[in-house]
């Protein structure tokens, strides 16, 4: 039987997955809070192209992602390309964990596309944030995990229908 997850259950699943994957892959502990993000940001975005019809965005301080990459790669320094590669792989692992947890909760199989990396903040077109989970680490670097759903106002736009002409 397919069931829908409540918003609170989805928030819990996303939070648990993010904290677990971040600590295990990068040795960084993130805690929910109200830490504002800095000015130098990077964003990683994926779209669930089967199962949920939503997308996830991780927007984080570049310095946090660079430290996570250094920890993961066991390197003293990383290049911007290393940060991008790490960020996409990290988000891929995170989304895989989320899909697994969501399947257990809802019995809905899902699939997501390849993560896309952006310098700065990225906001997907035609979607709006359902909720934002905000995090900080011990060094006051921040991240936001944003769950996007199709924009409500897009549903009001008339669509062409073969039987009705508009």
mmCIF file of C-alpha atoms in Angstrom:
data_model
loop_
_atom_site.group_PDB
_atom_site.id
_atom_site.type_symbol
_atom_site.label_atom_id
_atom_site.label_comp_id
_atom_site.label_asym_id
_atom_site.label_seq_id
_atom_site.Cartn_x
_atom_site.Cartn_y
_atom_site.Cartn_z
ATOM 1 C CA UNK A 1 0.000 0.000 0.000
ATOM 2 C CA UNK A 2 1.354 3.439 -0.936
ATOM 3 C CA UNK A 3 1.081 6.062 1.767
ATOM 4 C CA UNK A 4 2.085 9.686 1.932
ATOM 5 C CA UNK A 5 4.509 10.972 4.520
ATOM 6 C CA UNK A 6 3.461 13.902 6.662
ATOM 7 C CA UNK A 7 5.491 17.095 6.446
ATOM 8 C CA UNK A 8 6.821 16.434 9.965
ATOM 9 C CA UNK A 9 7.835 12.887 9.057
ATOM 10 C CA UNK A 10 9.567 14.126 5.902
ATOM 11 C CA UNK A 11 11.420 16.808 7.892
ATOM 12 C CA UNK A 12 12.535 14.153 10.391
ATOM 13 C CA UNK A 13 13.746 11.823 7.634
ATOM 14 C CA UNK A 14 15.661 14.608 5.868
ATOM 15 C CA UNK A 15 17.192 15.853 9.127
ATOM 16 C CA UNK A 16 18.254 12.411 10.269
ATOM 17 C CA UNK A 17 19.750 11.540 6.868
ATOM 18 C CA UNK A 18 21.634 14.835 6.578
ATOM 19 C CA UNK A 19 23.132 14.613 10.047
ATOM 20 C CA UNK A 20 24.108 10.958 9.624
ATOM 21 C CA UNK A 21 25.631 11.273 6.132
ATOM 22 C CA UNK A 22 27.473 14.499 6.997
ATOM 23 C CA UNK A 23 29.104 13.036 10.077
ATOM 24 C CA UNK A 24 29.975 9.728 8.410
ATOM 25 C CA UNK A 25 31.303 11.063 5.096
ATOM 26 C CA UNK A 26 32.879 14.335 6.220
ATOM 27 C CA UNK A 27 33.353 14.121 9.973
ATOM 28 C CA UNK A 28 31.291 17.271 10.540
ATOM 29 C CA UNK A 29 28.430 17.523 13.013
ATOM 30 C CA UNK A 30 25.607 19.780 11.936
ATOM 31 C CA UNK A 31 22.850 20.897 14.281
ATOM 32 C CA UNK A 32 19.584 22.581 13.406
ATOM 33 C CA UNK A 33 19.507 26.251 14.291
ATOM 34 C CA UNK A 34 18.938 29.713 12.899
ATOM 35 C CA UNK A 35 22.485 30.415 11.733
ATOM 36 C CA UNK A 36 22.304 32.717 8.695
ATOM 37 C CA UNK A 37 24.344 31.645 5.700
ATOM 38 C CA UNK A 38 27.335 33.715 4.671
ATOM 39 C CA UNK A 39 27.863 35.504 1.371
ATOM 40 C CA UNK A 40 30.057 32.879 -0.346
ATOM 41 C CA UNK A 41 27.657 30.034 -1.107
ATOM 42 C CA UNK A 42 27.411 26.923 -3.222
ATOM 43 C CA UNK A 43 24.263 24.968 -4.036
ATOM 44 C CA UNK A 44 23.676 21.368 -5.046
ATOM 45 C CA UNK A 45 20.276 20.469 -6.497
ATOM 46 C CA UNK A 46 18.495 17.256 -7.488
ATOM 47 C CA UNK A 47 15.061 16.527 -8.884
ATOM 48 C CA UNK A 48 13.084 13.427 -8.063
ATOM 49 C CA UNK A 49 12.066 12.420 -11.570
ATOM 50 C CA UNK A 50 10.100 9.384 -10.395
ATOM 51 C CA UNK A 51 8.083 8.878 -7.262
ATOM 52 C CA UNK A 52 7.724 12.237 -5.553
ATOM 53 C CA UNK A 53 7.638 15.092 -8.104
ATOM 54 C CA UNK A 54 9.724 17.254 -5.787
ATOM 55 C CA UNK A 55 13.329 18.373 -5.525
ATOM 56 C CA UNK A 56 15.967 18.999 -2.883
ATOM 57 C CA UNK A 57 18.523 21.756 -2.676
ATOM 58 C CA UNK A 58 21.492 22.014 -0.348
ATOM 59 C CA UNK A 59 22.777 25.564 -0.097
ATOM 60 C CA UNK A 60 25.876 25.906 2.084
ATOM 61 C CA UNK A 61 28.748 28.155 2.960
ATOM 62 C CA UNK A 62 31.568 27.350 0.549
ATOM 63 C CA UNK A 63 33.967 27.183 3.517
ATOM 64 C CA UNK A 64 31.846 24.428 5.092
ATOM 65 C CA UNK A 65 31.786 22.386 1.890
ATOM 66 C CA UNK A 66 35.549 22.875 1.462
ATOM 67 C CA UNK A 67 36.210 21.650 5.019
ATOM 68 C CA UNK A 68 33.911 18.678 4.459
ATOM 69 C CA UNK A 69 35.808 17.877 1.234
ATOM 70 C CA UNK A 70 39.190 18.154 3.006
ATOM 71 C CA UNK A 71 37.986 15.819 5.751
ATOM 72 C CA UNK A 72 36.536 13.345 3.276
ATOM 73 C CA UNK A 73 39.601 13.344 1.003
ATOM 74 C CA UNK A 74 42.055 13.485 3.940
ATOM 75 C CA UNK A 75 43.798 16.442 2.283
ATOM 76 C CA UNK A 76 45.116 19.715 3.692
ATOM 77 C CA UNK A 77 43.896 21.718 0.701
ATOM 78 C CA UNK A 78 41.241 21.240 -1.957
ATOM 79 C CA UNK A 79 40.579 22.971 -5.255
ATOM 80 C CA UNK A 80 37.223 24.460 -6.268
ATOM 81 C CA UNK A 81 36.845 21.435 -8.556
ATOM 82 C CA UNK A 82 37.386 19.130 -5.552
ATOM 83 C CA UNK A 83 34.677 20.995 -3.631
ATOM 84 C CA UNK A 84 32.276 20.631 -6.556
ATOM 85 C CA UNK A 85 33.031 16.936 -7.012
ATOM 86 C CA UNK A 86 32.742 16.247 -3.293
ATOM 87 C CA UNK A 87 29.485 18.226 -3.026
ATOM 88 C CA UNK A 88 27.823 16.306 -5.852
ATOM 89 C CA UNK A 89 28.926 12.914 -4.514
ATOM 90 C CA UNK A 90 27.960 13.823 -0.936
ATOM 91 C CA UNK A 91 24.509 14.976 -2.093
ATOM 92 C CA UNK A 92 24.112 11.825 -4.179
ATOM 93 C CA UNK A 93 24.787 9.683 -1.084
ATOM 94 C CA UNK A 94 22.470 11.865 1.019
ATOM 95 C CA UNK A 95 19.630 11.594 -1.496
ATOM 96 C CA UNK A 96 20.125 7.837 -1.745
ATOM 97 C CA UNK A 97 19.715 7.556 2.015
ATOM 98 C CA UNK A 98 16.611 9.770 1.865
ATOM 99 C CA UNK A 99 15.051 7.672 -0.916
ATOM 100 C CA UNK A 100 15.651 4.511 1.115
ATOM 101 C CA UNK A 101 14.079 6.002 4.240
ATOM 102 C CA UNK A 102 11.160 7.392 2.256
ATOM 103 C CA UNK A 103 10.528 4.002 0.669
ATOM 104 C CA UNK A 104 10.409 2.393 4.117
ATOM 105 C CA UNK A 105 7.939 5.055 5.280
ATOM 106 C CA UNK A 106 5.696 5.241 2.205
ATOM 107 C CA UNK A 107 6.388 2.203 -0.003
ATOM 108 C CA UNK A 108 6.770 4.672 -2.902
ATOM 109 C CA UNK A 109 9.811 3.879 -5.076
ATOM 110 C CA UNK A 110 11.632 7.011 -6.175
ATOM 111 C CA UNK A 111 14.447 7.944 -8.521
ATOM 112 C CA UNK A 112 16.421 11.151 -8.718
ATOM 113 C CA UNK A 113 18.595 12.677 -11.387
ATOM 114 C CA UNK A 114 22.268 13.541 -11.128
ATOM 115 C CA UNK A 115 23.121 16.311 -8.666
ATOM 116 C CA UNK A 116 23.847 19.684 -10.278
ATOM 117 C CA UNK A 117 26.318 22.097 -8.660
ATOM 118 C CA UNK A 118 26.021 25.889 -8.695
ATOM 119 C CA UNK A 119 28.197 28.679 -7.334
ATOM 120 C CA UNK A 120 25.923 30.932 -5.308
ATOM 121 C CA UNK A 121 22.303 30.325 -4.372
ATOM 122 C CA UNK A 122 20.146 28.419 -6.848
ATOM 123 C CA UNK A 123 16.351 28.359 -6.813
ATOM 124 C CA UNK A 124 14.605 25.942 -9.195
ATOM 125 C CA UNK A 125 12.048 27.434 -11.592
ATOM 126 C CA UNK A 126 8.444 26.386 -11.199
ATOM 127 C CA UNK A 127 8.996 25.189 -7.649
ATOM 128 C CA UNK A 128 8.680 26.727 -4.225
ATOM 129 C CA UNK A 129 10.162 25.809 -0.874
ATOM 130 C CA UNK A 130 7.831 23.623 1.179
ATOM 131 C CA UNK A 131 10.244 23.885 4.121
ATOM 132 C CA UNK A 132 13.842 24.780 4.892
ATOM 133 C CA UNK A 133 16.002 23.011 7.458
ATOM 134 C CA UNK A 134 18.822 25.314 8.623
ATOM 135 C CA UNK A 135 22.041 24.006 10.142
ATOM 136 C CA UNK A 136 25.253 25.236 11.695
ATOM 137 C CA UNK A 137 28.403 23.491 12.818
ATOM 138 C CA UNK A 138 30.783 24.204 15.683
ATOM 139 C CA UNK A 139 32.619 26.782 13.545
ATOM 140 C CA UNK A 140 29.377 28.689 12.833
ATOM 141 C CA UNK A 141 29.386 27.718 9.178
ATOM 142 C CA UNK A 142 25.925 27.041 7.852
ATOM 143 C CA UNK A 143 23.852 25.033 5.429
ATOM 144 C CA UNK A 144 20.219 24.830 4.402
ATOM 145 C CA UNK A 145 18.421 21.763 3.102
ATOM 146 C CA UNK A 146 15.400 22.934 1.116
ATOM 147 C CA UNK A 147 12.519 20.695 0.032
ATOM 148 C CA UNK A 148 10.834 22.081 -3.087
ATOM 149 C CA UNK A 149 7.365 21.283 -4.391
ATOM 150 C CA UNK A 150 5.700 22.442 -7.621
ATOM 151 C CA UNK A 151 4.561 26.060 -7.349
ATOM 152 C CA UNK A 152 0.907 26.373 -6.426
ATOM 153 C CA UNK A 153 0.391 29.241 -8.875
ATOM 154 C CA UNK A 154 1.570 27.015 -11.756
ATOM 155 C CA UNK A 155 -1.561 24.897 -11.286
ATOM 156 C CA UNK A 156 -3.715 27.938 -12.112
ATOM 157 C CA UNK A 157 -2.102 28.422 -15.522
ATOM 158 C CA UNK A 158 -4.348 27.086 -18.315
ATOM 159 C CA UNK A 159 -2.790 24.154 -20.112
ATOM 160 C CA UNK A 160 -3.535 23.011 -23.650
ATOM 161 C CA UNK A 161 -5.941 20.075 -23.650
ATOM 162 C CA UNK A 162 -6.670 18.292 -26.943
ATOM 163 C CA UNK A 163 -10.353 17.818 -26.099
ATOM 164 C CA UNK A 164 -10.966 21.416 -24.973
ATOM 165 C CA UNK A 165 -8.662 23.428 -27.197
ATOM 166 C CA UNK A 166 -7.007 25.314 -24.297
#
